[in-house]
PDB file of C-alpha atoms in Angstrom:
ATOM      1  CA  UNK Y   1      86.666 109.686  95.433  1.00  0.00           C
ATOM      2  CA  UNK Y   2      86.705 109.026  92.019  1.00  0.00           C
ATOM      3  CA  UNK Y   3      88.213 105.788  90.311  1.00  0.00           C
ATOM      4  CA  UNK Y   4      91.435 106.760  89.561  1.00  0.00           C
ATOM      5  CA  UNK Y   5      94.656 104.892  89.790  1.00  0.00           C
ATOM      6  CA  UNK Y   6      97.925 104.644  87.453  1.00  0.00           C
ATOM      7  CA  UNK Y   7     101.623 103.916  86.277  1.00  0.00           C
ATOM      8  CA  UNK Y   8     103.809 104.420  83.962  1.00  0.00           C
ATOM      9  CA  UNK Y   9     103.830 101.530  81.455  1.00  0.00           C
ATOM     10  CA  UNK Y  10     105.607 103.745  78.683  1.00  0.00           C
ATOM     11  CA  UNK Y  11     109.434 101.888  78.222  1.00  0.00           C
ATOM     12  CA  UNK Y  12     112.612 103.151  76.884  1.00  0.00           C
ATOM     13  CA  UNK Y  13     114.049 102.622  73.636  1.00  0.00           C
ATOM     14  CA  UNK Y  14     117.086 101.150  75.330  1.00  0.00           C
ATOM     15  CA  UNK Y  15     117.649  98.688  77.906  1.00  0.00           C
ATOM     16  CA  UNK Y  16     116.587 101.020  80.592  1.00  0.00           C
ATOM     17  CA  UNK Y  17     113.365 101.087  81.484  1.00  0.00           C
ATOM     18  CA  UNK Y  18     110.532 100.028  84.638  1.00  0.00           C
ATOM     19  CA  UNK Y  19     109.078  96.836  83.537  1.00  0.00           C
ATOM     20  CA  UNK Y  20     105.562  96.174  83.755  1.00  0.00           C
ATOM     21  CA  UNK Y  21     102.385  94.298  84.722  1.00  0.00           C
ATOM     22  CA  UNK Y  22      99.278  94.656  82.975  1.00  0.00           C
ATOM     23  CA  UNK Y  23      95.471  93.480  83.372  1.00  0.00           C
ATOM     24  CA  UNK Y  24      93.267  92.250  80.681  1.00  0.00           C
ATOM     25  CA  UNK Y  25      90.147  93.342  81.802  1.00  0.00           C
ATOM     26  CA  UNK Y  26      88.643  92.315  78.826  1.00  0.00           C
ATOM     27  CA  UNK Y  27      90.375  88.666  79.415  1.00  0.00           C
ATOM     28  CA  UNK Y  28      90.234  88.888  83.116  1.00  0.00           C
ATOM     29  CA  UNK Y  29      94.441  87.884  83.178  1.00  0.00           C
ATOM     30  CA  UNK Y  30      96.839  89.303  84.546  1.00  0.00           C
ATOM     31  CA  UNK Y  31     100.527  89.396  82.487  1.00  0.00           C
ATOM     32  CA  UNK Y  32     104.437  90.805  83.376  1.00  0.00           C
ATOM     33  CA  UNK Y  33     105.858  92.114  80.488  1.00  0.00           C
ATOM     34  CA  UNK Y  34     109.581  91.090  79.997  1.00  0.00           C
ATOM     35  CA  UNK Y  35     111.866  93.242  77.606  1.00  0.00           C
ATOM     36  CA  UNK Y  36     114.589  91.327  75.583  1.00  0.00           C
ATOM     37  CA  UNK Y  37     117.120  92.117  73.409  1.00  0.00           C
ATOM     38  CA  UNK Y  38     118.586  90.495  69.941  1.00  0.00           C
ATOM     39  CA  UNK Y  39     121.547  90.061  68.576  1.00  0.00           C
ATOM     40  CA  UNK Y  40     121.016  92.660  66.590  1.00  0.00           C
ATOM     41  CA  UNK Y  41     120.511  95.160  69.330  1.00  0.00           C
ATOM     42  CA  UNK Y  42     116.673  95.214  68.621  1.00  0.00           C
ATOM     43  CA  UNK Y  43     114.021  95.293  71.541  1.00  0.00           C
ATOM     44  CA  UNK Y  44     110.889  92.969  71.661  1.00  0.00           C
ATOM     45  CA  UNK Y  45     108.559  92.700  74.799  1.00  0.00           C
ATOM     46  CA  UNK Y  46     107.175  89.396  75.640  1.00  0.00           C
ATOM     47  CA  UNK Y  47     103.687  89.004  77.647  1.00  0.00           C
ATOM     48  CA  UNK Y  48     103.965  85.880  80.195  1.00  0.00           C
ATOM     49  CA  UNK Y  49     100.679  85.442  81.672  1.00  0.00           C
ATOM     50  CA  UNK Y  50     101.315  85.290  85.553  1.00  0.00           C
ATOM     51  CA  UNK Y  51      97.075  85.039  86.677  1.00  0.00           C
ATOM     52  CA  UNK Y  52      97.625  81.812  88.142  1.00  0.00           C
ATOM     53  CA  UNK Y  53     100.956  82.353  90.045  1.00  0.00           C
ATOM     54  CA  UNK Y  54     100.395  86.358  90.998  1.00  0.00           C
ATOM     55  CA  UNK Y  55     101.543  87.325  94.098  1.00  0.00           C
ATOM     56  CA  UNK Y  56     102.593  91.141  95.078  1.00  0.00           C
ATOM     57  CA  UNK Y  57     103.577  93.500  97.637  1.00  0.00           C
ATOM     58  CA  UNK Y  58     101.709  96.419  96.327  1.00  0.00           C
ATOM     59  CA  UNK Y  59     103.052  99.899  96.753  1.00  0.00           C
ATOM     60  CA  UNK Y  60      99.964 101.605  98.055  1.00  0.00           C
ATOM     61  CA  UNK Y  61     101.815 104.569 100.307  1.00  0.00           C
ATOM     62  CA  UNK Y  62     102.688 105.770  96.580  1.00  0.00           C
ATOM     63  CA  UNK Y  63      99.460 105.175  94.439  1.00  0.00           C
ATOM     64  CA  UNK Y  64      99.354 107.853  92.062  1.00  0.00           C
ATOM     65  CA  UNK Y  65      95.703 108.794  90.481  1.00  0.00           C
ATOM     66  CA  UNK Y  66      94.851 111.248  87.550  1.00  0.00           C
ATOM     67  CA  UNK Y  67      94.363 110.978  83.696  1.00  0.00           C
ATOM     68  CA  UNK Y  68      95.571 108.265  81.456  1.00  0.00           C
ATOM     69  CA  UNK Y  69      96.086 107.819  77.705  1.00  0.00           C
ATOM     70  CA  UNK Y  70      96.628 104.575  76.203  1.00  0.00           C
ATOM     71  CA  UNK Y  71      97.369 104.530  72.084  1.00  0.00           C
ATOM     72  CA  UNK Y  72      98.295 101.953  69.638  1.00  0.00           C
ATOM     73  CA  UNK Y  73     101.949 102.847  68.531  1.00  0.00           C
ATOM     74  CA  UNK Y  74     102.664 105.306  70.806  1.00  0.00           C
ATOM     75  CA  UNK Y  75     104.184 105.688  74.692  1.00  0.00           C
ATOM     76  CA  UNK Y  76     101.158 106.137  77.328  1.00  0.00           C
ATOM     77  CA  UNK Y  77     100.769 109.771  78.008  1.00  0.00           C
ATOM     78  CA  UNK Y  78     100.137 110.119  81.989  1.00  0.00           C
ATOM     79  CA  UNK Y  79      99.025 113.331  83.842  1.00  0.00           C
ATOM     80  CA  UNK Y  80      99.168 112.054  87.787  1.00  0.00           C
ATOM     81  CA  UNK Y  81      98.992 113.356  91.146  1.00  0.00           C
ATOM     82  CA  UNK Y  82      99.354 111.497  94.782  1.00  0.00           C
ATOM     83  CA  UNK Y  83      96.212 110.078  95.979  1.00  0.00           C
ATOM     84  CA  UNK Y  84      94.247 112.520  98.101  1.00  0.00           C
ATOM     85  CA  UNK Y  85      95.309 115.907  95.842  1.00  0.00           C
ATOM     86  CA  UNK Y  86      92.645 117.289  93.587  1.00  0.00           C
ATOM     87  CA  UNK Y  87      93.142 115.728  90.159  1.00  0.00           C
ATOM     88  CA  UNK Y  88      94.643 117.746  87.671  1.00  0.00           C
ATOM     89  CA  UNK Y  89      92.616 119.045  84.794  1.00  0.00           C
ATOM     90  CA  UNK Y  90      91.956 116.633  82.133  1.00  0.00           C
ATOM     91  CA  UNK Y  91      95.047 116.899  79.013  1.00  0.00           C
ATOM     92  CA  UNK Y  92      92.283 115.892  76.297  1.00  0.00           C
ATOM     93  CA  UNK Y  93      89.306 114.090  75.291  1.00  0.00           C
ATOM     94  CA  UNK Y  94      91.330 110.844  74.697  1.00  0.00           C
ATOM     95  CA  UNK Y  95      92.844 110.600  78.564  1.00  0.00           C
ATOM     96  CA  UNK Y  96      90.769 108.428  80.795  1.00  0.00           C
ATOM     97  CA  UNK Y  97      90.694 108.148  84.561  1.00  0.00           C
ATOM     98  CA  UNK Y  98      93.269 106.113  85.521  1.00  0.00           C
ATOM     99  CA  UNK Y  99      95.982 104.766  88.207  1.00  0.00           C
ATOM    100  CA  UNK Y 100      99.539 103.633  88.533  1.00  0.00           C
ATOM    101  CA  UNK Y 101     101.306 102.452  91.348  1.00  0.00           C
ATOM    102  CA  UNK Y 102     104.374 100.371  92.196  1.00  0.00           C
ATOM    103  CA  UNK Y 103     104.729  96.769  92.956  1.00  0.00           C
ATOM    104  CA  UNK Y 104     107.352  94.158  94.166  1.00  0.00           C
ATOM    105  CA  UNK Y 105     106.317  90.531  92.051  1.00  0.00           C
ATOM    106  CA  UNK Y 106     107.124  87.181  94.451  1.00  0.00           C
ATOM    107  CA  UNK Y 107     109.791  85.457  93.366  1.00  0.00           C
ATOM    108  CA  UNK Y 108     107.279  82.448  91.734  1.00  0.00           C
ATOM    109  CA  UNK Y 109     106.039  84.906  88.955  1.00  0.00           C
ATOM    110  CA  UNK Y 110     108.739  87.835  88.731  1.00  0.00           C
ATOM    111  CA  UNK Y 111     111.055  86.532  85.925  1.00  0.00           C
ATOM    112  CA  UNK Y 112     114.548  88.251  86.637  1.00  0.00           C
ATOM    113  CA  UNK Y 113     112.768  91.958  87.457  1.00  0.00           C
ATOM    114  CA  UNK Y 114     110.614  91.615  90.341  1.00  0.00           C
ATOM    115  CA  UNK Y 115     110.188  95.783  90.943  1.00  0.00           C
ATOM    116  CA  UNK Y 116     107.412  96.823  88.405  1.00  0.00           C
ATOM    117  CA  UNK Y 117     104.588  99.227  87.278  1.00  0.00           C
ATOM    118  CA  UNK Y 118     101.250  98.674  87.097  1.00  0.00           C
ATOM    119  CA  UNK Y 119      98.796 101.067  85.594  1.00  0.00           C
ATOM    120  CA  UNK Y 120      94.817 100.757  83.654  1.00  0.00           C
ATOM    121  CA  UNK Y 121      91.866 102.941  82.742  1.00  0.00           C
ATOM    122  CA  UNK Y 122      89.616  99.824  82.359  1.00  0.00           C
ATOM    123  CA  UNK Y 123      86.609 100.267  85.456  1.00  0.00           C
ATOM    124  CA  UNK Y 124      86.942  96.923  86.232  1.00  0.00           C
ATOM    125  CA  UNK Y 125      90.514  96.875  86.742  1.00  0.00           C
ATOM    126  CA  UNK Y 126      89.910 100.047  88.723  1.00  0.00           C
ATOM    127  CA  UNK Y 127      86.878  98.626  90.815  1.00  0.00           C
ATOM    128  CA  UNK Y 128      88.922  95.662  91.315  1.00  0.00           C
ATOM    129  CA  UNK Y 129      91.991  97.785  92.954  1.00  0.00           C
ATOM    130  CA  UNK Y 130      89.712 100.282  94.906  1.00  0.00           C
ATOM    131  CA  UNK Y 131      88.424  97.501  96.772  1.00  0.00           C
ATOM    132  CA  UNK Y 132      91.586  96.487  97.626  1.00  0.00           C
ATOM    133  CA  UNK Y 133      92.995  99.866  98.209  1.00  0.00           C
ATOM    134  CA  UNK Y 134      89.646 100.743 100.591  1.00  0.00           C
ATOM    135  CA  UNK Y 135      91.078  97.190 102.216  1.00  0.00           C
ATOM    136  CA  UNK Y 136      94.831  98.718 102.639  1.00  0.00           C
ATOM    137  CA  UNK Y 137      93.486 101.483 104.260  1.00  0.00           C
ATOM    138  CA  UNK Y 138      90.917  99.777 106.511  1.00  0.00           C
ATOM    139  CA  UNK Y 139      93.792  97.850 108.003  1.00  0.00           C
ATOM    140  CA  UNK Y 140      97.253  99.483 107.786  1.00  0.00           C
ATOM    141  CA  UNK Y 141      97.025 101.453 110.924  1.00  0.00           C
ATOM    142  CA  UNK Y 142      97.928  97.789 112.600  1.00  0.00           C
ATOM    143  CA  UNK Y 143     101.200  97.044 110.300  1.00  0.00           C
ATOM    144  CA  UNK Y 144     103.209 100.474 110.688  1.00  0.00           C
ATOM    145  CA  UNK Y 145     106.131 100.904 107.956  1.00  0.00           C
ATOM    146  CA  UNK Y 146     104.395  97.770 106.176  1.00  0.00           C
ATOM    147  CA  UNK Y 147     103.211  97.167 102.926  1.00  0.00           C
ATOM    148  CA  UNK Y 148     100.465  94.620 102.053  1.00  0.00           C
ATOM    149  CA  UNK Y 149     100.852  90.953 100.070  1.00  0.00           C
ATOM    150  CA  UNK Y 150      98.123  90.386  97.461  1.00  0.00           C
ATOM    151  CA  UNK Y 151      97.557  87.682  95.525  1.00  0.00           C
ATOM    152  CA  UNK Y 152      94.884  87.869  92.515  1.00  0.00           C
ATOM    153  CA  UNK Y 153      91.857  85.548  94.577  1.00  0.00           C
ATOM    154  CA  UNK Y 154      89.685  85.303  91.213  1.00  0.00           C
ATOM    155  CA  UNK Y 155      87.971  87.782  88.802  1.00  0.00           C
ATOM    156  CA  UNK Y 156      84.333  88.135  88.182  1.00  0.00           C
ATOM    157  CA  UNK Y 157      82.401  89.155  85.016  1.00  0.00           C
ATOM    158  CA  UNK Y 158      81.091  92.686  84.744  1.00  0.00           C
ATOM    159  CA  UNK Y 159      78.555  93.293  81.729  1.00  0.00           C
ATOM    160  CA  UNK Y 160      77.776  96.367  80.465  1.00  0.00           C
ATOM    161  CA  UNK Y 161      75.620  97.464  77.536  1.00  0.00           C
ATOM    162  CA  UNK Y 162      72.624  96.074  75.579  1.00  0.00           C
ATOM    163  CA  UNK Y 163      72.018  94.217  72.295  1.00  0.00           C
ATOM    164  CA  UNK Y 164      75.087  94.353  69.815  1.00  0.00           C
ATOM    165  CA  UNK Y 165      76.696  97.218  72.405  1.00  0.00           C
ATOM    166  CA  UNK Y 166      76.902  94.914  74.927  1.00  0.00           C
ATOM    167  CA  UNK Y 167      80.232  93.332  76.567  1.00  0.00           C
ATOM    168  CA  UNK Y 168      81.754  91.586  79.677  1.00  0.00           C
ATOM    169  CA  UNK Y 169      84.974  92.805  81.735  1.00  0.00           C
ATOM    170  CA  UNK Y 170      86.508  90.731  84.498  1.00  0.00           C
ATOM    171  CA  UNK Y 171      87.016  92.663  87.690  1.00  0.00           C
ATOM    172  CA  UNK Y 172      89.993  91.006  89.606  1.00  0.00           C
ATOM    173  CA  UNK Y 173      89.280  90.142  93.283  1.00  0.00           C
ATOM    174  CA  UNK Y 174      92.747  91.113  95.025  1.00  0.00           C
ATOM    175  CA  UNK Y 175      93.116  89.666  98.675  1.00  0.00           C
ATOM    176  CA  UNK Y 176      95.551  90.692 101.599  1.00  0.00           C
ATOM    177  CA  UNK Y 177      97.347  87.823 102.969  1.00  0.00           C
ATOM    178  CA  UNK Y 178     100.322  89.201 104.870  1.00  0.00           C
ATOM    179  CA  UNK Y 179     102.070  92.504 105.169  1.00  0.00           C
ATOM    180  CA  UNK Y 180     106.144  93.421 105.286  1.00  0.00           C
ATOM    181  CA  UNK Y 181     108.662  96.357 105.031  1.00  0.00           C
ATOM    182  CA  UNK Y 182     109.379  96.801 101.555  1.00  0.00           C
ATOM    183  CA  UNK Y 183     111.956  99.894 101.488  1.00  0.00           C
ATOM    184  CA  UNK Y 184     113.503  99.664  98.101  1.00  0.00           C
ATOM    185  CA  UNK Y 185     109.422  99.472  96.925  1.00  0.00           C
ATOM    186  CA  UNK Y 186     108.786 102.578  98.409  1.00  0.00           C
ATOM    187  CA  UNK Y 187     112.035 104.354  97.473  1.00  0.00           C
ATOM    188  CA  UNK Y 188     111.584 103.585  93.532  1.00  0.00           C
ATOM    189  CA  UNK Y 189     107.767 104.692  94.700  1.00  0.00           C
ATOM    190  CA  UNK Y 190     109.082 108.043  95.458  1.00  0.00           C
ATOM    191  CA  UNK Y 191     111.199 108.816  92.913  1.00  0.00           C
ATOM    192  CA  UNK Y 192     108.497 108.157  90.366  1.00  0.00           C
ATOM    193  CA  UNK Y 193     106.234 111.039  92.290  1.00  0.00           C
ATOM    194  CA  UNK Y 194     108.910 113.468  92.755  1.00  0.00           C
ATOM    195  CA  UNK Y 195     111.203 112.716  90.057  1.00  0.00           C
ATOM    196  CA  UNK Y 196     114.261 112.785  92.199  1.00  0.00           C
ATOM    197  CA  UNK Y 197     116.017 110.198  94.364  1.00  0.00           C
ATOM    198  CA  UNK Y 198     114.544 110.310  98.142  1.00  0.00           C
ATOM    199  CA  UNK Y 199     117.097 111.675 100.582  1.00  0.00           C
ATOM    200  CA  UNK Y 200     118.586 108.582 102.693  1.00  0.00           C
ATOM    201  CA  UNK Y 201     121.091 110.821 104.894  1.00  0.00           C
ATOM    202  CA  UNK Y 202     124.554 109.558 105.713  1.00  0.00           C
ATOM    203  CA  UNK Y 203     123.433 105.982 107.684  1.00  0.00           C
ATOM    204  CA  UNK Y 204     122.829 103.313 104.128  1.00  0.00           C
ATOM    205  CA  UNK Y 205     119.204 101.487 105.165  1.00  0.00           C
ATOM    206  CA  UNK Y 206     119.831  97.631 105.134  1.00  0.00           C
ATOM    207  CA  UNK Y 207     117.731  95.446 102.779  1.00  0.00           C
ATOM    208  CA  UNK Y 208     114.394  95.285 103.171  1.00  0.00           C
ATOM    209  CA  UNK Y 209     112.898  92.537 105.357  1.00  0.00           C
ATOM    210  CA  UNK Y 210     111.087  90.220 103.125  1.00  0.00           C
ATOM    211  CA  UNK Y 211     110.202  86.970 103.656  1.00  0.00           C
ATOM    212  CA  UNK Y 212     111.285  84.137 100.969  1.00  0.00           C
ATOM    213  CA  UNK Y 213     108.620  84.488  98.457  1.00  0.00           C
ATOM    214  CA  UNK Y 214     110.324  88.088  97.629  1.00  0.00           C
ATOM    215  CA  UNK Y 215     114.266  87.505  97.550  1.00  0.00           C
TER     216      UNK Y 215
END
């Protein structure tokens, strides 16, 4: 299976939008971008570096894989399928493997949006969720209608190159320590796949059972 993983990190000109996490792989951090707005109606994003304090119930029912472009000045461009359907062809030279999936932040590292994206092209960043995807799958089968906790365990430097062409990523090292129903996760999951809400019938589903590190 190839490396591929992604979300949509693109916001809205308004107020409206899925806020993010991102990985530096070239800084081996991890960040949550928060979105404010000025008195003059103006939006500004703000990077808060959350490496030490990262804790997340990762949507992995949902992961999305495919082609992603990321440009300077511009909304990411994403061409995605579900994991496990044959990727789609590739849009142009400038989209890279990539993968985007939904996560719920604990309440430690969250800011006042704990439901967010989080999407990369970099191989580390890829290698590093892989391995923890390969560990989702390895060990769901024993926590039905559960999602897994990870925490960010450490990162480790990946060089590549020679001479002047040479550079180090930092692969992140996630880790499962604990597993719970996370429905509003996997309904905001859904809707980014299918574009339309998922169908909840006539009974309303009660919140979802979280321990105290999630709200």
């Amino acid at each position: 299976m190839p490396n591929a993983f992604g979300f949509s990190t693109a916001p809205s000109d308004g107020g409206d939008f899925t806020p993010i996490v991102k990985y530096d792989a070239r800084a081996g951090r991890m960040f949550r971008v928060d979105r404010t707005q000025d008195s003059s109606g103006n939006f500004a994003s703000e990077a808060v570096d959350v490496t030490q304090t990262f804790k997340a119930i990762f949507g992995f029912d949902h992961i999305e894989t495919g082609w992603v472009r990321f440009a300077s000045g511009i909304a990411p461009n994403f061409k995605m399928v579900p994991i496990g359907n044959e990727l789609p062809a590739r849009p142009s030279a400038e989209h890279k493997n990539g993968v985007r999936l939904m996560i719920r932040l604990a309440a430690n590292c969250c800011g006042d949006k704990p439901i967010r994206e989080m999407a990369g092209t970099a191989k580390a960043f890829l290698a590093g969720i892989e391995a923890a995807y390969e560990q989702y799958q390895a060990e769901k089968a024993e926590h039905p209608g559960e999602l897994p906790i990870m925490v960010l365990e450490g990162t480790k430097a990946v060089k590549s190159g020679a001479g002047e062409k040479s550079s180090t990523n930092y692969q992140p090292t996630f880790v499962i320590v604990g597993w719970k129903e996370c429905g509003d996760l996997g309904n905001r999951a859904a809707m980014r796949l299918d574009g339309s809400p998922p169908a909840t019938g006539s009974t309303r589903a009660g919140p979802p059972k979280v321990d105290d590190d999630f709200g």
